[in-house]
Coordinates of C-alpha atoms and ligand atoms in Angstrom, one line a residue:
X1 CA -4.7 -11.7 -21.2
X2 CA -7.3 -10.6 -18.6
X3 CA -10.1 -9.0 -20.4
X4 CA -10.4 -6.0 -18.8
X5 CA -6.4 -5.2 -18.9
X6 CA -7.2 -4.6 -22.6
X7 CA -4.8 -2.0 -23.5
X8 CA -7.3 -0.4 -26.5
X9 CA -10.6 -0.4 -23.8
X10 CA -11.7 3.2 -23.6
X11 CA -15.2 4.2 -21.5
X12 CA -17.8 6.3 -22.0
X13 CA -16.9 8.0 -18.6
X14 CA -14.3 10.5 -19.1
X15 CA -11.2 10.0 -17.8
X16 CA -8.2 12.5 -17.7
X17 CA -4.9 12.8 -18.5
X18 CA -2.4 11.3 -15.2
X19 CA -5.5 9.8 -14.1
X20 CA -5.0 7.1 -11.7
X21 CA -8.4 5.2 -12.4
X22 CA -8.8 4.4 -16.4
X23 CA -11.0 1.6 -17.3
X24 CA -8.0 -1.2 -16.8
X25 CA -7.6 -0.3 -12.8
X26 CA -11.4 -0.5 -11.4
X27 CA -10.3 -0.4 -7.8
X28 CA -12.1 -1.5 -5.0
X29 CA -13.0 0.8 -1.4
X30 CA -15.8 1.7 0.8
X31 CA -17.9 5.2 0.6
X32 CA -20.0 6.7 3.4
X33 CA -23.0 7.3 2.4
X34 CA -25.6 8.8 5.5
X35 CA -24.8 6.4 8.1
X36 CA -24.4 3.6 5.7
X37 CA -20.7 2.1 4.0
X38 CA -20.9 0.8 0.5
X39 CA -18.6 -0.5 -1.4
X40 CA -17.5 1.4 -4.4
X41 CA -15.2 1.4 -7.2
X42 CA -14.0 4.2 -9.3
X43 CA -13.2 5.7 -13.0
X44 CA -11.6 8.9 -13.5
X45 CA -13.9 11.2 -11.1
X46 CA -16.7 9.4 -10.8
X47 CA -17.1 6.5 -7.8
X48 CA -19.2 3.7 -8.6
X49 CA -21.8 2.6 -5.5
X50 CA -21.3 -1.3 -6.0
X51 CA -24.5 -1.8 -3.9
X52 CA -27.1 0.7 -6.1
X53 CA -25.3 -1.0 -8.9
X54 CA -25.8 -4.5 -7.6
X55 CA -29.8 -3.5 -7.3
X56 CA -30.5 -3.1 -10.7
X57 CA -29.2 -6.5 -11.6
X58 CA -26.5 -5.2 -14.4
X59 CA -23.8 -6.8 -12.4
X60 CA -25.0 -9.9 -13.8
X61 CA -24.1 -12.2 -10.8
X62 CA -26.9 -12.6 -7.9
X63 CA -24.1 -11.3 -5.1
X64 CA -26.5 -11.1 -1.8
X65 CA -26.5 -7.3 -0.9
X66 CA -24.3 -7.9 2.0
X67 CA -21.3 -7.9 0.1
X68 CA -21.8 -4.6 -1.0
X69 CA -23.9 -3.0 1.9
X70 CA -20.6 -3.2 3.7
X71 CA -18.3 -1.8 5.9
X72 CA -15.4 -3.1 4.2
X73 CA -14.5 -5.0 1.4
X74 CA -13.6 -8.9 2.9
X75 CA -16.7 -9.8 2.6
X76 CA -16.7 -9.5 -1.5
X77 CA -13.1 -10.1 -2.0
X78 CA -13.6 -13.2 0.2
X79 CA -15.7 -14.5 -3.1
X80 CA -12.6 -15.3 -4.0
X81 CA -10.0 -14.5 -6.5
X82 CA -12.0 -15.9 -9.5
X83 CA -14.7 -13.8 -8.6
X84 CA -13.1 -10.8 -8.5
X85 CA -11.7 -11.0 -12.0
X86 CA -15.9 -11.8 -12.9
X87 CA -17.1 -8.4 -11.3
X88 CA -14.3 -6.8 -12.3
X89 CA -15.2 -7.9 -16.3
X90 CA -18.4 -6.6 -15.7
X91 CA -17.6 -3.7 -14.4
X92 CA -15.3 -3.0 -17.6
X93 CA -17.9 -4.0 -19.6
X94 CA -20.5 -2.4 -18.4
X95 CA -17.8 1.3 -18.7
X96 CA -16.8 0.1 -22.0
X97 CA -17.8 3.1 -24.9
X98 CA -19.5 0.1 -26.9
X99 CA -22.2 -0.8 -24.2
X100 CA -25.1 1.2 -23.5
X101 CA -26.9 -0.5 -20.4
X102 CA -25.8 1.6 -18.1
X103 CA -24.6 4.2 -19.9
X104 CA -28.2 4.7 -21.2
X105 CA -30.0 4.5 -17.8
X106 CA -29.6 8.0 -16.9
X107 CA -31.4 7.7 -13.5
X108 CA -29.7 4.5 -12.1
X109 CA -26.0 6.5 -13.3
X110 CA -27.7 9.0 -10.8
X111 CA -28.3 6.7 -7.7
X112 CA -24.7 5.0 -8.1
X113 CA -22.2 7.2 -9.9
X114 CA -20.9 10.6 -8.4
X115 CA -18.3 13.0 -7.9
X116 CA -15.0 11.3 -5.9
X117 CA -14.3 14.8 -4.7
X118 CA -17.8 14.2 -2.8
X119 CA -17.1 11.3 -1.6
X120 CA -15.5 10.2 1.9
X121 CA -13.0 7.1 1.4
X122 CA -13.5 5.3 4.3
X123 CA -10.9 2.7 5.7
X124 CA -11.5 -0.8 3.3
X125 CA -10.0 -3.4 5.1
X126 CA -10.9 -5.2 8.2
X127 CA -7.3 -6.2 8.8
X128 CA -7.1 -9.7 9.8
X129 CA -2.9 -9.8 10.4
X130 CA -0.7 -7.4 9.6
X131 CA 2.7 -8.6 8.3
X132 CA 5.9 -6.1 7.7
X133 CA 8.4 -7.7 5.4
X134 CA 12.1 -6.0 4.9
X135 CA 12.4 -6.7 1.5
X136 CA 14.5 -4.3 -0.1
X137 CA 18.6 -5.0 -0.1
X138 CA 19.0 -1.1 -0.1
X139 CA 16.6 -0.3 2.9
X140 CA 17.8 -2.6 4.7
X141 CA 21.8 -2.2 4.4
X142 CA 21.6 1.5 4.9
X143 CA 19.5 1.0 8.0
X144 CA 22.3 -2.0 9.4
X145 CA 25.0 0.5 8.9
X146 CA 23.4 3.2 10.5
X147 CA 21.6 0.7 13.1
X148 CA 24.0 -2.1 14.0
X149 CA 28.2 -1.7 11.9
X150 CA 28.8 -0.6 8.4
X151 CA 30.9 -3.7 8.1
X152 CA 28.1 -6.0 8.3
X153 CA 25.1 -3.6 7.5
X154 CA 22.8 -7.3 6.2
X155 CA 22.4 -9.7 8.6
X156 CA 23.6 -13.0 7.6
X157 CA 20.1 -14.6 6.7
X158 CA 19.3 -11.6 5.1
X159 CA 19.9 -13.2 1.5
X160 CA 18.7 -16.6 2.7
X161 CA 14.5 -15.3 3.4
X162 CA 12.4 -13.1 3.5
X163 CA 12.8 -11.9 6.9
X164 CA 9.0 -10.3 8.5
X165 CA 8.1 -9.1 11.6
X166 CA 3.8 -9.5 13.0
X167 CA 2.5 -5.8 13.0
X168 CA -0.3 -4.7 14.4
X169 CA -3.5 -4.6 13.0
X170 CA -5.5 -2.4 14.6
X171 CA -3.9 0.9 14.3
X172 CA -3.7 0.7 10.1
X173 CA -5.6 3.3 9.2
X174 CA -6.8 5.0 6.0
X175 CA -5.7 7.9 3.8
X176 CA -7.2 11.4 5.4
X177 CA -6.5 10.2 9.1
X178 CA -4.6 12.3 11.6
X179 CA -1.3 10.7 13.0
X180 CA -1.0 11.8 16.6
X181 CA 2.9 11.6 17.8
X182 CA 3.7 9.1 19.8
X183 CA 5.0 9.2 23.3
X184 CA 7.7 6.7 24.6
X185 CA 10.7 5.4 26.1
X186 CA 13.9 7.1 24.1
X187 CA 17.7 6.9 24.9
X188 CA 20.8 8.2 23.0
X189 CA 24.0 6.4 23.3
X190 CA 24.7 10.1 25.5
X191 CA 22.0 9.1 28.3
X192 CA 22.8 7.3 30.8
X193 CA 19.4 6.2 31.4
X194 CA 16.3 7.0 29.2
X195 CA 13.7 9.6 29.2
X196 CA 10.0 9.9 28.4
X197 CA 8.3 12.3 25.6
X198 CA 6.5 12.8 22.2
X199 CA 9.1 11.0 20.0
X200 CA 11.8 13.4 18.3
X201 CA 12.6 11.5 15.4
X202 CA 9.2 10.9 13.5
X203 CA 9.7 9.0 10.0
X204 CA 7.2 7.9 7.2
X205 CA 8.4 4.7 5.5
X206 CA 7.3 3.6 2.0
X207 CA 5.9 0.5 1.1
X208 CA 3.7 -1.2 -1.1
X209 CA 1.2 -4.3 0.7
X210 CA -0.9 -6.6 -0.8
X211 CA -4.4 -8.1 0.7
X212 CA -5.3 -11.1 0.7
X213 CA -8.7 -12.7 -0.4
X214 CA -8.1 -16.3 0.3
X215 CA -7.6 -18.4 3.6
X216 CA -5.5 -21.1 4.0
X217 CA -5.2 -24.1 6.3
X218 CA -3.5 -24.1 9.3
X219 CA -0.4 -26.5 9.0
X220 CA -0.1 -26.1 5.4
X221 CA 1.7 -24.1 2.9
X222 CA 1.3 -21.8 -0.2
X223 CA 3.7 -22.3 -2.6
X224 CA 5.0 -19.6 -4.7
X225 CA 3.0 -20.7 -7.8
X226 CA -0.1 -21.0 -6.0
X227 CA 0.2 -17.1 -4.2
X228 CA -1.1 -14.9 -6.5
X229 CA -4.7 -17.2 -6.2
X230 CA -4.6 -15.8 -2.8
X231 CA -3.8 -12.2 -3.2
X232 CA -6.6 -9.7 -4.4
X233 CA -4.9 -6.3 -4.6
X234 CA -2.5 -3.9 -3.4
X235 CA -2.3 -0.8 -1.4
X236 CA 0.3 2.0 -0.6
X237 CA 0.8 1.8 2.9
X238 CA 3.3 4.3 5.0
X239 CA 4.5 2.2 8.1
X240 CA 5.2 5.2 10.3
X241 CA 7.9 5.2 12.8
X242 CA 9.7 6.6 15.9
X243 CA 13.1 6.2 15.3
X244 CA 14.2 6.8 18.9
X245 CA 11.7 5.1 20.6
X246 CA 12.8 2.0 17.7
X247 CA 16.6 2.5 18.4
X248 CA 16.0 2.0 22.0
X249 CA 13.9 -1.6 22.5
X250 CA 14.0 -2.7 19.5
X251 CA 16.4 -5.6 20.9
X252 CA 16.4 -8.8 21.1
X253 CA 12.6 -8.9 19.6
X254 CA 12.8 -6.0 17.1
X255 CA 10.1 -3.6 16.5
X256 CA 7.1 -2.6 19.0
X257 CA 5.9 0.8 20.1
X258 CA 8.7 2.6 17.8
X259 CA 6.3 1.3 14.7
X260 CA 2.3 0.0 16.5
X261 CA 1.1 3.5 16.7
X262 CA -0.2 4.0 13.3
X263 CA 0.3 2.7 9.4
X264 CA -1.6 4.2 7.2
X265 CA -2.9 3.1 3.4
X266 CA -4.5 4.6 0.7
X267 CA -7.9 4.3 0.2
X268 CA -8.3 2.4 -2.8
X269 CA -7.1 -1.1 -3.2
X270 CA -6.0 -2.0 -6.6
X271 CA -6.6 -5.4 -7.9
X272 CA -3.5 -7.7 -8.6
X273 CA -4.7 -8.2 -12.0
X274 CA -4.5 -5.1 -13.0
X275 CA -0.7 -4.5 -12.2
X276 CA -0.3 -8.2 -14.4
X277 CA 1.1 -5.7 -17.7
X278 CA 3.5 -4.1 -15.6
X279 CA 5.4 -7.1 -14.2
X280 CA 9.4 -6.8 -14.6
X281 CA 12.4 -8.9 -13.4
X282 CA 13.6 -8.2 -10.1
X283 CA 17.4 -7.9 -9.0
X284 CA 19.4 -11.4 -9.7
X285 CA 19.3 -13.3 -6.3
X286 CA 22.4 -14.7 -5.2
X287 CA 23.0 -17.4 -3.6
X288 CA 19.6 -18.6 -4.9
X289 CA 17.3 -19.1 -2.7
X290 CA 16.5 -22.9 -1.6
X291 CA 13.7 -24.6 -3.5
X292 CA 10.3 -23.4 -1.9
X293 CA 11.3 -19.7 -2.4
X294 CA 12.5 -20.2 -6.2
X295 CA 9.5 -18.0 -9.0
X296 CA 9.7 -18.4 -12.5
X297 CA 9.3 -15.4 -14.8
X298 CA 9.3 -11.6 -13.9
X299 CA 7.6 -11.5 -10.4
X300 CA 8.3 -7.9 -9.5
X301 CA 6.5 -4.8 -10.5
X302 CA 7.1 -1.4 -12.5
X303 CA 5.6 1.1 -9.9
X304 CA 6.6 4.5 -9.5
X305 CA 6.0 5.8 -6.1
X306 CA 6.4 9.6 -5.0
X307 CA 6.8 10.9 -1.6
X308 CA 6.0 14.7 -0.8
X309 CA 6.8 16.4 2.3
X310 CA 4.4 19.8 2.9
X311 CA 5.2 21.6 6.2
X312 CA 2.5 23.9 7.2
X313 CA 1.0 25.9 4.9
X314 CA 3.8 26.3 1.7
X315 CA 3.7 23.8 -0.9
X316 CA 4.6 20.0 -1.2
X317 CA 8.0 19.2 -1.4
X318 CA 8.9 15.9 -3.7
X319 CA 11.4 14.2 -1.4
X320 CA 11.1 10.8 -2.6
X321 CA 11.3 9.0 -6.6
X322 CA 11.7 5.2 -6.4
X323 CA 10.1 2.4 -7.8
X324 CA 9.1 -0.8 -6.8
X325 CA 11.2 -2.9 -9.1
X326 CA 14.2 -3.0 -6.7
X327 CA 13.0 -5.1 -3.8
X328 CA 14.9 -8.3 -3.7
X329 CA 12.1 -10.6 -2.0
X330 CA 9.6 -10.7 -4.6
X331 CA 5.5 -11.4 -3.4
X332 CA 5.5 -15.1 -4.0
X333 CA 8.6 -15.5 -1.9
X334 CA 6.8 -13.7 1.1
X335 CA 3.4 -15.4 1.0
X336 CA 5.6 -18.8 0.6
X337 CA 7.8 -17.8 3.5
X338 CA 5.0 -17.1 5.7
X339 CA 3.6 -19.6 5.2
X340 CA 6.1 -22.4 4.9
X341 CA 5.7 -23.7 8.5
X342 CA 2.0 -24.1 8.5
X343 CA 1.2 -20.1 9.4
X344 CA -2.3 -19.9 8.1
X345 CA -3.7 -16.9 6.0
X346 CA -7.1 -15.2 6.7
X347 CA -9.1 -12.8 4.4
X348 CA -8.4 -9.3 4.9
X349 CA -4.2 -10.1 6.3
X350 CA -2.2 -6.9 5.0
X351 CA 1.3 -7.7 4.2
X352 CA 3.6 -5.0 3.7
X353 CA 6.7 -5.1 1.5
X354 CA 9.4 -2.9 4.0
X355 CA 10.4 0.1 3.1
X356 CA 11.3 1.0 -0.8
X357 CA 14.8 2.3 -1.5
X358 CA 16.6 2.1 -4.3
X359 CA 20.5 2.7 -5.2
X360 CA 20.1 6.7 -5.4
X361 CA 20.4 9.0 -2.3
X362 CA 17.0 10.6 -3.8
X363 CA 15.2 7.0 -4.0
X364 CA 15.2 5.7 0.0
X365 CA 11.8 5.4 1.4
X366 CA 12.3 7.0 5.1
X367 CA 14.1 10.6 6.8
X368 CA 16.3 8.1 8.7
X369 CA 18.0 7.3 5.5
X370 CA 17.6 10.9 3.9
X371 CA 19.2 12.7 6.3
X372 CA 21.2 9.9 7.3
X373 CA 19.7 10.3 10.5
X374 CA 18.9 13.7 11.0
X375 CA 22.7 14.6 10.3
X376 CA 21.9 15.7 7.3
X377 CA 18.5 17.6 6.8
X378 CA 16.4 18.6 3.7
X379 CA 16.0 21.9 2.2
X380 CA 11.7 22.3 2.4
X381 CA 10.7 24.6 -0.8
X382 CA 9.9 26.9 1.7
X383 CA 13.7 27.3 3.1
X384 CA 13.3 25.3 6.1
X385 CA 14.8 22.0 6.8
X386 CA 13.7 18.8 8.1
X387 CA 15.8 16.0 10.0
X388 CA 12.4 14.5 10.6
X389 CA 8.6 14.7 10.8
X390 CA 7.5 17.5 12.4
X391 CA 4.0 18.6 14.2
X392 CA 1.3 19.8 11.4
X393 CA 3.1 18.7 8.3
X394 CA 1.7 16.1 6.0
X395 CA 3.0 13.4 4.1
X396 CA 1.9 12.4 0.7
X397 CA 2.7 8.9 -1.1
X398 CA 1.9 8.2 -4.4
X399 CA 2.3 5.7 -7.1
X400 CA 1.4 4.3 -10.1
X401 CA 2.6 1.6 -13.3
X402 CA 2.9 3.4 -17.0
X403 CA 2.5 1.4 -19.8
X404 CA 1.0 1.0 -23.4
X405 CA -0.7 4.2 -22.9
X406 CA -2.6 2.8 -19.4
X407 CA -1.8 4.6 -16.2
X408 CA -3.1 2.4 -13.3
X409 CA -2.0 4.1 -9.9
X410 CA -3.1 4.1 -6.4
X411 CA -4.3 7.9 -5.8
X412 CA -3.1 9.5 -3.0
X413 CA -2.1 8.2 1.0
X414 CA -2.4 11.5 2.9
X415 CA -1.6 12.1 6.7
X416 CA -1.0 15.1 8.6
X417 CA 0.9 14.7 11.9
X418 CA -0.5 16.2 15.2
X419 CA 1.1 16.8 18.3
X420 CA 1.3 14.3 21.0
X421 CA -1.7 14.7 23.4
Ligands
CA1 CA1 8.3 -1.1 7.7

């Protein structure tokens, strides 16, 4: 076992009930601080300044101050995997309620610990690539019979790979930004040619993606053993979408301006390790899959994840409860995939899982698949309805893994959707 997954750790820094951040998660992000980005981790309330920590030499390790006086995190994670579980032993040990080094030094708990509600989470990652996977059997047959014919809702290589599209990197922004509708090319099986404006069919889609903190040479491959050495943690990340502008170009080279406007992730990026307890068997794959995309063991993981829908000012609507433990393409299968043909990795890539839906009408991941395409809207708390995302509300994700007594979750991904300029 990991040290610091230690079930019976408890810290001196209080940490509350449903917390996302006990001693087991330790999370890694960047604060603002003045004009300067450090970066942090957290524990209950407080955030941790990694670079005022790094000063006073408790870290233990001589990490050049770079790797902390950072904009974002590649820089440290790019230490490497090994590395990562070293600080993040520290770290534990240096919370744990036994040890008094930093717990005793009142005034550097000053200069590096405060109050996450004081805090601005800036955006972590320095995305490399950006990947979108369609992972999950459910997602991905109730959008083929709503997209393409009931009859044959999978494609046929559906079962064979993990099929991915290349994303785009540099609109993935952080928790707390503003999505601004798109604008675009639409056209309804009505139109007999297609029209221009803000997009009418606005959807969130939920997904889990990990980060990788490795890179690997181009022209070979990862193997599904070897992928977890290159992953360093994971993020919720909401792939939004315009389903009309989608519908309309997405063939014959699938998705572009319908889905490159914004992604969005949450601001802390939880390490791999600490999701290792709450590893569970995925669905039974058949066919199997050909050698290089066989895993041994349970490879998928226990996550809850939460959507909420709040249109302006009534309260949050809980329109989503799913779980990561139904996608059929498990992470070792993706990074082996990708990389199968020689399709090198950098530090800092974000690959996505596709949207989450499980077997319940309650447990999609999208409004395209709630309200079966707008034909079907949701009752808001409020008594309005939604078919899809409209100007000014917001959408919440959340998630977290339960077990043994240890909560480790993700906080929250936040957007609130403006109108197209
Ligand atoms: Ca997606």
């Amino acid at each position: 076992m990991i040290r610091a997954n230690d079930p019976l750790l408890k810290s001196w820094v209080p940490v509350p009930e449903h917390c996302d951040f006990p001693i087991q998660n330790l999370p890694l992000g960047v604060i603002k601080r003045g004009d300067a980005y450090h970066v942090a981790s957290r524990i209950g309330d407080l955030v941790i300044d990694l670079a005022e920590l790094n000063k006073s030499g408790l870290l233990g390790v001589n990490y050049v101050d770079s790797v902390f006086e950072n904009e974002f995190i590649n820089d440290c994670i790019g230490l490497g995997k090994e590395m990562m579980r070293e600080l993040r032993n520290r770290l534990s040990q240096l919370l744990d309620e036994r040890r008094t080094e930093l717990k005793h030094n009142l005034d550097l708990r000053e200069q590096c610990m405060f109050p996450a509600k004081d805090v601005e989470l800036s955006m972590p990652i320095k995305v490399r690539n950006y990947t979108d996977f369609y992972s999950s059997k459910e997602h991905a047959t109730n959008v083929g019979s709503m997209f393409r014919d009931p009859a044959n809702a999978l494609p046929a290589n559906w079962k064979h790979l993990p099929i991915g599209y290349h994303g785009r990197a540099s609109s993935i922004v952080v928790s707390g930004t503003d999505i601004i509708r798109p604008k675009g090319q639409m056209k309804t099986a009505e139109q007999e040619v297609p029209v221009f404006g803000p997009t009418q069919q606005l959807d969130f889609e939920l997904e889990l993606a990990f980060v990788t903190c490795a890179a690997s040479n181009l022209g070979t491959s990862v193997s599904t053993d070897e992928a977890e050495d290159y992953i360093f943690g994971m993020v919720l990340f909401n792939d939004w979408s315009a389903r009309d502008i989608q519908s309309w170009e997405y063939v014959p080279l699938g998705p572009f301006l319908g889905k490159n406007f914004a992604s969005s992730i949450s601001g802390w990026v939880v390490p791999l390790d600490a999701l290792q307890p709450f590893k569970t068997a995925g669905p039974v794959q058949d066919p199997a899959p050909l050698p290089y995309l066989q895993t041994n063991g349970a490879q998928n993981y226990d996550i809850e994840l939460e959507v909420y829908l709040e249109t302006t000012r009534f309260m949050p609507t809980k329109i989503v409860q799913t779980n990561s433990k139904y996608l059929y393409w498990n992470i070792p299968q993706q990074l082996a995939h990708h990389t199968i043909n020689g399709c090198n990795l950098q530090v800092g890539d974000v690959y996505a899982s596709g949207t989450i839906s499980g077997p319940e009408r309650s447990s999609v991941g999208s409004m395209l698949e709630l309200t079966r395409r707008g034909s079907e809207p949701l009752q808001m708390m409020n008594n309005t309805e939604r078919k899809f995302i409209m100007d000014h509300d917001t959408v919440i994700m959340k998630g977290f893994a339960q077990k043994n007594g240890v909560r480790i979750g993700f906080g929250e991904l936040v957007n609130t959707v403006l109108p197209a300029i």
